[in-house]
Short mmCIF file of N, CA and C in Angstrom, two decimals:
data_model
loop_
_atom_site.label_atom_id
_atom_site.label_comp_id
_atom_site.label_asym_id
_atom_site.label_seq_id
_atom_site.Cartn_x
_atom_site.Cartn_y
_atom_site.Cartn_z
N MET C 1256 -23.97 -39.34 46.35
CA MET C 1256 -23.70 -38.00 45.91
C MET C 1256 -24.85 -37.52 45.04
N ASN C 1257 -25.29 -36.32 45.27
CA ASN C 1257 -26.39 -35.73 44.51
C ASN C 1257 -25.83 -35.15 43.22
N SER C 1258 -26.11 -35.79 42.08
CA SER C 1258 -25.52 -35.35 40.81
C SER C 1258 -26.06 -33.99 40.39
N THR C 1259 -27.30 -33.67 40.73
CA THR C 1259 -27.82 -32.36 40.39
C THR C 1259 -27.02 -31.28 41.11
N SER C 1260 -26.76 -31.48 42.38
CA SER C 1260 -25.95 -30.53 43.13
C SER C 1260 -24.55 -30.45 42.55
N LEU C 1261 -23.96 -31.59 42.20
CA LEU C 1261 -22.61 -31.61 41.65
C LEU C 1261 -22.58 -30.86 40.31
N ASP C 1262 -23.61 -31.04 39.49
CA ASP C 1262 -23.70 -30.29 38.23
C ASP C 1262 -23.81 -28.79 38.49
N THR C 1263 -24.60 -28.42 39.50
CA THR C 1263 -24.75 -27.01 39.86
C THR C 1263 -23.43 -26.44 40.35
N ILE C 1264 -22.71 -27.20 41.18
CA ILE C 1264 -21.41 -26.77 41.67
C ILE C 1264 -20.44 -26.56 40.51
N LYS C 1265 -20.39 -27.53 39.60
CA LYS C 1265 -19.45 -27.43 38.47
C LYS C 1265 -19.83 -26.30 37.51
N ALA C 1266 -21.10 -25.97 37.43
CA ALA C 1266 -21.51 -24.84 36.61
C ALA C 1266 -21.14 -23.50 37.25
N ALA C 1267 -21.00 -23.51 38.58
CA ALA C 1267 -20.76 -22.27 39.33
C ALA C 1267 -19.28 -21.93 39.48
N ILE C 1268 -18.41 -22.94 39.61
CA ILE C 1268 -16.99 -22.69 39.87
C ILE C 1268 -16.13 -23.51 38.91
N PRO C 1269 -14.91 -23.08 38.67
CA PRO C 1269 -14.04 -23.79 37.72
C PRO C 1269 -13.33 -25.01 38.28
N HIS C 1270 -13.39 -25.26 39.57
CA HIS C 1270 -12.66 -26.37 40.19
C HIS C 1270 -13.15 -27.72 39.68
N ARG C 1271 -12.22 -28.64 39.53
CA ARG C 1271 -12.53 -30.00 39.08
C ARG C 1271 -11.71 -31.00 39.87
N GLU C 1272 -12.12 -32.27 39.80
CA GLU C 1272 -11.40 -33.32 40.47
C GLU C 1272 -9.95 -33.34 39.96
N PRO C 1273 -8.97 -33.59 40.78
CA PRO C 1273 -9.08 -34.03 42.18
C PRO C 1273 -9.14 -32.87 43.18
N PHE C 1274 -9.31 -31.63 42.68
CA PHE C 1274 -9.28 -30.49 43.60
C PHE C 1274 -10.66 -29.90 43.86
N LEU C 1275 -11.70 -30.53 43.39
CA LEU C 1275 -13.06 -30.11 43.72
C LEU C 1275 -13.40 -30.70 45.08
N LEU C 1276 -13.60 -29.84 46.06
CA LEU C 1276 -13.77 -30.30 47.45
C LEU C 1276 -15.20 -30.14 47.95
N LEU C 1277 -16.17 -30.23 47.04
CA LEU C 1277 -17.59 -30.18 47.39
C LEU C 1277 -18.28 -31.33 46.67
N ASP C 1278 -19.23 -31.97 47.34
CA ASP C 1278 -20.04 -33.03 46.73
C ASP C 1278 -21.45 -32.57 46.43
N GLU C 1279 -22.02 -31.78 47.34
CA GLU C 1279 -23.43 -31.40 47.17
C GLU C 1279 -23.74 -30.12 47.90
N ILE C 1280 -24.79 -29.46 47.41
CA ILE C 1280 -25.36 -28.29 48.07
C ILE C 1280 -26.55 -28.79 48.88
N VAL C 1281 -26.53 -28.55 50.17
CA VAL C 1281 -27.61 -28.98 51.05
C VAL C 1281 -28.73 -27.94 51.06
N GLU C 1282 -28.34 -26.68 51.15
CA GLU C 1282 -29.31 -25.58 51.10
C GLU C 1282 -28.59 -24.32 50.67
N GLN C 1283 -29.36 -23.41 50.09
CA GLN C 1283 -28.78 -22.15 49.65
C GLN C 1283 -29.84 -21.07 49.67
N SER C 1284 -29.45 -19.90 50.16
CA SER C 1284 -30.32 -18.73 50.13
C SER C 1284 -29.50 -17.58 49.54
N GLU C 1285 -30.02 -16.39 49.62
CA GLU C 1285 -29.35 -15.22 49.04
C GLU C 1285 -27.94 -15.02 49.61
N ASN C 1286 -27.79 -15.17 50.92
CA ASN C 1286 -26.51 -14.85 51.57
C ASN C 1286 -25.89 -16.01 52.34
N ARG C 1287 -26.40 -17.24 52.12
CA ARG C 1287 -25.91 -18.38 52.90
C ARG C 1287 -25.96 -19.64 52.06
N ILE C 1288 -24.95 -20.49 52.24
CA ILE C 1288 -24.94 -21.78 51.56
C ILE C 1288 -24.43 -22.83 52.54
N VAL C 1289 -24.98 -24.03 52.42
CA VAL C 1289 -24.52 -25.18 53.19
C VAL C 1289 -24.20 -26.29 52.18
N CYS C 1290 -22.98 -26.78 52.23
CA CYS C 1290 -22.54 -27.85 51.32
C CYS C 1290 -21.98 -29.01 52.14
N ARG C 1291 -21.78 -30.15 51.46
CA ARG C 1291 -21.17 -31.33 52.09
C ARG C 1291 -20.07 -31.89 51.21
N LYS C 1292 -19.14 -32.54 51.88
CA LYS C 1292 -18.07 -33.27 51.19
C LYS C 1292 -17.72 -34.49 52.04
N LYS C 1293 -17.71 -35.66 51.40
CA LYS C 1293 -17.27 -36.89 52.08
C LYS C 1293 -15.85 -37.20 51.63
N PHE C 1294 -14.99 -37.42 52.59
CA PHE C 1294 -13.62 -37.84 52.31
C PHE C 1294 -13.57 -39.36 52.40
N THR C 1295 -13.27 -40.00 51.29
CA THR C 1295 -13.31 -41.46 51.22
C THR C 1295 -12.09 -42.13 51.84
N GLY C 1296 -10.98 -41.39 51.87
CA GLY C 1296 -9.71 -41.98 52.28
C GLY C 1296 -8.83 -42.28 51.10
N ASP C 1297 -9.41 -42.21 49.88
CA ASP C 1297 -8.63 -42.44 48.66
C ASP C 1297 -8.03 -41.15 48.11
N GLU C 1298 -8.27 -40.02 48.75
CA GLU C 1298 -7.76 -38.75 48.25
C GLU C 1298 -6.23 -38.76 48.24
N PHE C 1299 -5.65 -38.02 47.32
CA PHE C 1299 -4.22 -38.09 47.06
C PHE C 1299 -3.33 -37.69 48.23
N TRP C 1300 -3.83 -36.92 49.19
CA TRP C 1300 -2.97 -36.42 50.26
C TRP C 1300 -2.81 -37.38 51.43
N TYR C 1301 -3.74 -38.30 51.64
CA TYR C 1301 -3.68 -39.13 52.84
C TYR C 1301 -2.42 -39.98 52.97
N PRO C 1302 -1.91 -40.59 51.90
CA PRO C 1302 -0.70 -41.40 52.07
C PRO C 1302 0.51 -40.61 52.59
N GLY C 1303 0.53 -39.29 52.37
CA GLY C 1303 1.68 -38.51 52.79
C GLY C 1303 1.43 -37.55 53.93
N HIS C 1304 0.17 -37.37 54.33
CA HIS C 1304 -0.14 -36.42 55.41
C HIS C 1304 -0.45 -37.20 56.67
N TYR C 1305 0.58 -37.40 57.49
CA TYR C 1305 0.50 -38.22 58.70
C TYR C 1305 0.10 -39.65 58.33
N PRO C 1306 0.97 -40.37 57.60
CA PRO C 1306 0.61 -41.70 57.07
C PRO C 1306 0.12 -42.69 58.13
N LYS C 1307 0.62 -42.61 59.35
CA LYS C 1307 0.18 -43.56 60.37
C LYS C 1307 -1.07 -43.10 61.11
N PHE C 1308 -1.47 -41.87 60.87
CA PHE C 1308 -2.68 -41.30 61.48
C PHE C 1308 -3.21 -40.25 60.50
N PRO C 1309 -3.76 -40.69 59.34
CA PRO C 1309 -4.10 -39.75 58.28
C PRO C 1309 -5.12 -38.70 58.70
N LEU C 1310 -4.79 -37.46 58.35
CA LEU C 1310 -5.64 -36.31 58.64
C LEU C 1310 -5.89 -35.53 57.36
N THR C 1311 -7.05 -34.92 57.28
CA THR C 1311 -7.32 -34.00 56.18
C THR C 1311 -6.60 -32.70 56.50
N PRO C 1312 -5.73 -32.22 55.60
CA PRO C 1312 -5.01 -30.97 55.89
C PRO C 1312 -5.96 -29.80 56.13
N GLY C 1313 -5.65 -29.04 57.16
CA GLY C 1313 -6.48 -27.89 57.51
C GLY C 1313 -6.62 -26.90 56.37
N VAL C 1314 -5.56 -26.72 55.60
CA VAL C 1314 -5.62 -25.79 54.48
C VAL C 1314 -6.64 -26.26 53.44
N LEU C 1315 -6.83 -27.57 53.31
CA LEU C 1315 -7.83 -28.08 52.37
C LEU C 1315 -9.24 -27.92 52.92
N LEU C 1316 -9.40 -27.95 54.22
CA LEU C 1316 -10.71 -27.66 54.81
C LEU C 1316 -11.07 -26.20 54.57
N CYS C 1317 -10.07 -25.31 54.69
CA CYS C 1317 -10.30 -23.89 54.37
C CYS C 1317 -10.65 -23.74 52.90
N GLU C 1318 -9.93 -24.45 52.03
CA GLU C 1318 -10.20 -24.40 50.59
C GLU C 1318 -11.62 -24.87 50.29
N ALA C 1319 -12.07 -25.94 50.94
CA ALA C 1319 -13.43 -26.43 50.72
C ALA C 1319 -14.45 -25.35 51.10
N ALA C 1320 -14.21 -24.67 52.22
CA ALA C 1320 -15.13 -23.60 52.63
C ALA C 1320 -15.12 -22.46 51.62
N MET C 1321 -13.94 -22.14 51.10
CA MET C 1321 -13.86 -21.05 50.12
C MET C 1321 -14.50 -21.45 48.79
N GLN C 1322 -14.44 -22.74 48.43
CA GLN C 1322 -15.15 -23.20 47.24
C GLN C 1322 -16.66 -23.07 47.44
N ALA C 1323 -17.14 -23.40 48.63
CA ALA C 1323 -18.57 -23.21 48.91
C ALA C 1323 -18.93 -21.73 48.79
N GLY C 1324 -18.06 -20.86 49.30
CA GLY C 1324 -18.28 -19.43 49.16
C GLY C 1324 -18.32 -18.99 47.70
N ALA C 1325 -17.46 -19.59 46.88
CA ALA C 1325 -17.44 -19.26 45.45
C ALA C 1325 -18.75 -19.66 44.79
N VAL C 1326 -19.32 -20.80 45.19
CA VAL C 1326 -20.62 -21.20 44.65
C VAL C 1326 -21.68 -20.17 45.06
N LEU C 1327 -21.63 -19.74 46.31
CA LEU C 1327 -22.57 -18.72 46.78
C LEU C 1327 -22.45 -17.43 45.98
N LEU C 1328 -21.22 -17.07 45.62
CA LEU C 1328 -20.97 -15.82 44.91
C LEU C 1328 -21.12 -15.94 43.39
N ALA C 1329 -21.45 -17.10 42.89
CA ALA C 1329 -21.52 -17.32 41.44
C ALA C 1329 -22.47 -16.34 40.75
N LYS C 1330 -23.55 -15.98 41.41
CA LYS C 1330 -24.48 -15.04 40.77
C LYS C 1330 -23.83 -13.68 40.55
N TYR C 1331 -22.93 -13.28 41.44
CA TYR C 1331 -22.21 -12.02 41.26
C TYR C 1331 -21.13 -12.15 40.19
N ALA C 1332 -20.48 -13.31 40.15
CA ALA C 1332 -19.45 -13.55 39.14
C ALA C 1332 -20.04 -13.49 37.75
N ALA C 1333 -21.30 -13.88 37.62
CA ALA C 1333 -21.97 -13.84 36.32
C ALA C 1333 -22.12 -12.40 35.80
N GLU C 1334 -22.04 -11.41 36.71
CA GLU C 1334 -22.15 -10.01 36.31
C GLU C 1334 -20.87 -9.51 35.62
N VAL C 1335 -19.77 -10.23 35.80
CA VAL C 1335 -18.47 -9.83 35.24
C VAL C 1335 -18.12 -10.82 34.13
N PRO C 1336 -17.88 -10.35 32.92
CA PRO C 1336 -17.52 -11.29 31.85
C PRO C 1336 -16.31 -12.12 32.26
N SER C 1337 -16.43 -13.43 32.16
CA SER C 1337 -15.38 -14.36 32.55
C SER C 1337 -14.95 -14.16 34.00
N GLY C 1338 -15.89 -13.77 34.87
CA GLY C 1338 -15.57 -13.49 36.27
C GLY C 1338 -15.51 -14.75 37.11
N VAL C 1339 -14.57 -14.76 38.04
CA VAL C 1339 -14.43 -15.86 38.98
C VAL C 1339 -13.99 -15.27 40.33
N PRO C 1340 -14.60 -15.71 41.44
CA PRO C 1340 -14.18 -15.18 42.74
C PRO C 1340 -12.82 -15.75 43.14
N VAL C 1341 -11.93 -14.89 43.58
CA VAL C 1341 -10.64 -15.32 44.10
C VAL C 1341 -10.47 -14.76 45.51
N VAL C 1342 -9.84 -15.53 46.36
CA VAL C 1342 -9.65 -15.13 47.76
C VAL C 1342 -8.56 -14.07 47.84
N THR C 1343 -8.83 -13.03 48.62
CA THR C 1343 -7.84 -11.99 48.83
C THR C 1343 -7.27 -12.02 50.24
N ARG C 1344 -7.97 -12.66 51.17
CA ARG C 1344 -7.42 -12.80 52.53
C ARG C 1344 -8.24 -13.79 53.34
N MET C 1345 -7.57 -14.33 54.36
CA MET C 1345 -8.23 -15.16 55.37
C MET C 1345 -7.83 -14.60 56.73
N ASN C 1346 -8.79 -14.56 57.64
CA ASN C 1346 -8.54 -14.06 59.00
C ASN C 1346 -9.19 -14.99 60.00
N ASN C 1347 -8.71 -14.92 61.22
CA ASN C 1347 -9.35 -15.61 62.35
C ASN C 1347 -9.56 -17.09 62.08
N VAL C 1348 -8.58 -17.75 61.47
CA VAL C 1348 -8.68 -19.18 61.19
C VAL C 1348 -8.42 -19.94 62.48
N LYS C 1349 -9.36 -20.83 62.82
CA LYS C 1349 -9.22 -21.64 64.04
C LYS C 1349 -9.52 -23.08 63.71
N PHE C 1350 -8.56 -23.96 64.03
CA PHE C 1350 -8.73 -25.40 63.83
C PHE C 1350 -9.11 -26.00 65.18
N LYS C 1351 -10.25 -26.68 65.22
CA LYS C 1351 -10.79 -27.14 66.49
C LYS C 1351 -10.98 -28.64 66.59
N HIS C 1352 -11.11 -29.31 65.44
CA HIS C 1352 -11.39 -30.75 65.46
C HIS C 1352 -10.81 -31.38 64.20
N MET C 1353 -10.20 -32.54 64.34
CA MET C 1353 -9.59 -33.22 63.21
C MET C 1353 -10.65 -33.83 62.29
N VAL C 1354 -10.31 -33.88 61.00
CA VAL C 1354 -11.15 -34.54 60.00
C VAL C 1354 -10.32 -35.69 59.44
N ARG C 1355 -10.88 -36.89 59.49
CA ARG C 1355 -10.16 -38.10 59.13
C ARG C 1355 -10.78 -38.74 57.90
N PRO C 1356 -10.06 -39.69 57.29
CA PRO C 1356 -10.64 -40.43 56.17
C PRO C 1356 -11.97 -41.07 56.58
N GLY C 1357 -12.94 -40.99 55.69
CA GLY C 1357 -14.27 -41.52 55.98
C GLY C 1357 -15.24 -40.50 56.55
N ASP C 1358 -14.73 -39.35 56.99
CA ASP C 1358 -15.59 -38.31 57.55
C ASP C 1358 -16.31 -37.53 56.45
N THR C 1359 -17.49 -37.05 56.79
CA THR C 1359 -18.23 -36.12 55.94
C THR C 1359 -18.26 -34.78 56.63
N ILE C 1360 -17.84 -33.75 55.91
CA ILE C 1360 -17.88 -32.41 56.49
C ILE C 1360 -19.09 -31.65 55.96
N GLU C 1361 -19.56 -30.74 56.79
CA GLU C 1361 -20.62 -29.82 56.38
C GLU C 1361 -20.02 -28.42 56.43
N LEU C 1362 -20.20 -27.66 55.36
CA LEU C 1362 -19.61 -26.34 55.21
C LEU C 1362 -20.73 -25.32 55.18
N THR C 1363 -20.71 -24.39 56.11
CA THR C 1363 -21.70 -23.32 56.15
C THR C 1363 -20.97 -22.01 55.92
N VAL C 1364 -21.37 -21.30 54.88
CA VAL C 1364 -20.71 -20.05 54.52
C VAL C 1364 -21.77 -18.97 54.39
N GLU C 1365 -21.48 -17.81 54.99
CA GLU C 1365 -22.40 -16.68 54.92
C GLU C 1365 -21.70 -15.46 54.36
N LEU C 1366 -22.37 -14.78 53.45
CA LEU C 1366 -21.90 -13.50 52.95
C LEU C 1366 -22.33 -12.44 53.96
N THR C 1367 -21.36 -11.79 54.60
CA THR C 1367 -21.68 -10.83 55.66
C THR C 1367 -21.68 -9.39 55.18
N GLU C 1368 -20.90 -9.13 54.10
CA GLU C 1368 -20.83 -7.75 53.61
C GLU C 1368 -20.33 -7.74 52.17
N ARG C 1369 -20.82 -6.77 51.42
CA ARG C 1369 -20.32 -6.54 50.06
C ARG C 1369 -20.02 -5.05 49.94
N MET C 1370 -18.77 -4.74 49.60
CA MET C 1370 -18.37 -3.35 49.42
C MET C 1370 -17.67 -3.24 48.07
N ALA C 1371 -18.24 -2.46 47.18
CA ALA C 1371 -17.70 -2.31 45.82
C ALA C 1371 -17.48 -3.70 45.24
N GLY C 1372 -16.26 -4.04 44.88
CA GLY C 1372 -15.98 -5.35 44.29
C GLY C 1372 -15.50 -6.38 45.29
N ALA C 1373 -15.62 -6.10 46.59
CA ALA C 1373 -15.14 -7.03 47.62
C ALA C 1373 -16.31 -7.70 48.33
N PHE C 1374 -16.11 -8.97 48.64
CA PHE C 1374 -17.12 -9.77 49.34
C PHE C 1374 -16.48 -10.31 50.61
N PHE C 1375 -17.17 -10.18 51.73
CA PHE C 1375 -16.65 -10.64 53.01
C PHE C 1375 -17.55 -11.78 53.51
N LEU C 1376 -16.91 -12.89 53.88
CA LEU C 1376 -17.66 -14.09 54.24
C LEU C 1376 -17.13 -14.71 55.53
N THR C 1377 -18.01 -15.45 56.20
CA THR C 1377 -17.60 -16.26 57.35
C THR C 1377 -17.93 -17.71 57.02
N ALA C 1378 -17.12 -18.60 57.57
CA ALA C 1378 -17.31 -20.03 57.27
C ALA C 1378 -17.13 -20.86 58.53
N GLN C 1379 -17.88 -21.95 58.57
CA GLN C 1379 -17.74 -22.96 59.60
C GLN C 1379 -17.74 -24.32 58.91
N VAL C 1380 -16.73 -25.12 59.24
CA VAL C 1380 -16.65 -26.48 58.74
C VAL C 1380 -16.91 -27.38 59.94
N SER C 1381 -17.89 -28.28 59.80
CA SER C 1381 -18.26 -29.18 60.91
C SER C 1381 -18.10 -30.62 60.47
N VAL C 1382 -17.82 -31.48 61.44
CA VAL C 1382 -17.75 -32.92 61.21
C VAL C 1382 -18.40 -33.61 62.41
N GLY C 1383 -19.36 -34.46 62.12
CA GLY C 1383 -20.03 -35.16 63.21
C GLY C 1383 -20.66 -34.24 64.23
N GLY C 1384 -21.16 -33.09 63.79
CA GLY C 1384 -21.79 -32.14 64.69
C GLY C 1384 -20.82 -31.29 65.48
N LYS C 1385 -19.51 -31.45 65.27
CA LYS C 1385 -18.50 -30.67 65.98
C LYS C 1385 -17.83 -29.71 65.01
N THR C 1386 -17.52 -28.53 65.49
CA THR C 1386 -16.84 -27.54 64.66
C THR C 1386 -15.40 -27.98 64.45
N ALA C 1387 -15.00 -28.10 63.18
CA ALA C 1387 -13.63 -28.46 62.84
C ALA C 1387 -12.79 -27.22 62.55
N VAL C 1388 -13.36 -26.27 61.82
CA VAL C 1388 -12.65 -25.06 61.43
C VAL C 1388 -13.62 -23.90 61.36
N THR C 1389 -13.16 -22.73 61.77
CA THR C 1389 -13.89 -21.49 61.50
C THR C 1389 -12.91 -20.51 60.86
N LEU C 1390 -13.43 -19.67 59.98
CA LEU C 1390 -12.59 -18.66 59.35
C LEU C 1390 -13.44 -17.56 58.76
N ASP C 1391 -12.81 -16.42 58.59
CA ASP C 1391 -13.37 -15.31 57.84
C ASP C 1391 -12.51 -15.17 56.60
N PHE C 1392 -13.12 -14.83 55.47
CA PHE C 1392 -12.32 -14.60 54.28
C PHE C 1392 -12.98 -13.56 53.39
N ALA C 1393 -12.17 -13.01 52.50
CA ALA C 1393 -12.65 -12.01 51.58
C ALA C 1393 -12.31 -12.46 50.16
N CYS C 1394 -13.16 -12.07 49.21
CA CYS C 1394 -12.97 -12.39 47.80
C CYS C 1394 -13.18 -11.15 46.96
N LYS C 1395 -12.61 -11.19 45.77
CA LYS C 1395 -12.94 -10.21 44.76
C LYS C 1395 -13.14 -10.99 43.47
N LEU C 1396 -13.77 -10.36 42.51
CA LEU C 1396 -14.00 -11.01 41.23
C LEU C 1396 -12.83 -10.70 40.29
N ALA C 1397 -12.25 -11.74 39.75
CA ALA C 1397 -11.16 -11.60 38.79
C ALA C 1397 -11.66 -12.04 37.43
N GLN C 1398 -11.13 -11.45 36.41
CA GLN C 1398 -11.48 -11.86 35.05
C GLN C 1398 -10.50 -12.92 34.59
N THR C 1399 -11.03 -13.94 33.95
CA THR C 1399 -10.18 -14.98 33.37
C THR C 1399 -10.16 -14.79 31.87
N ASN C 1400 -9.18 -15.35 31.26
CA ASN C 1400 -9.11 -15.31 29.80
C ASN C 1400 -9.72 -16.58 29.27
N SER C 1401 -10.89 -16.49 28.67
CA SER C 1401 -11.53 -17.66 28.08
C SER C 1401 -10.96 -17.88 26.71
N GLN C 1402 -10.40 -19.07 26.51
CA GLN C 1402 -9.80 -19.39 25.21
C GLN C 1402 -10.32 -20.67 24.70
#
């Protein structure tokens, strides 16, 4: 795991273990980010999610993609005091390939449009060179109460 990337991720978004679903940033540009996450098999959901054939829940793959999107949007969140991107919708979610314990996923997220306070993104989650999930999602910046 690249600790510099992990530090950058933790500086960008509020998520923490056991719900931080990103390990590293592979590449990042103005409107695109590629991240990775390795599932060790020790994650809390595997014993109860298809115990005889453990699978990574699809909703968590979507969450991982949205966390990558939040890292991409961190520069915009910095414009809003105590700002954090929150998802307002998901569309066109397609599950195409299973992700199992021991797999490493690659998350590619692109910012496709920004209108006022709304951000529109597309995501692809891949495992072993195969598309596992695709989705479109939208975010807005919410203010948190820092205490």
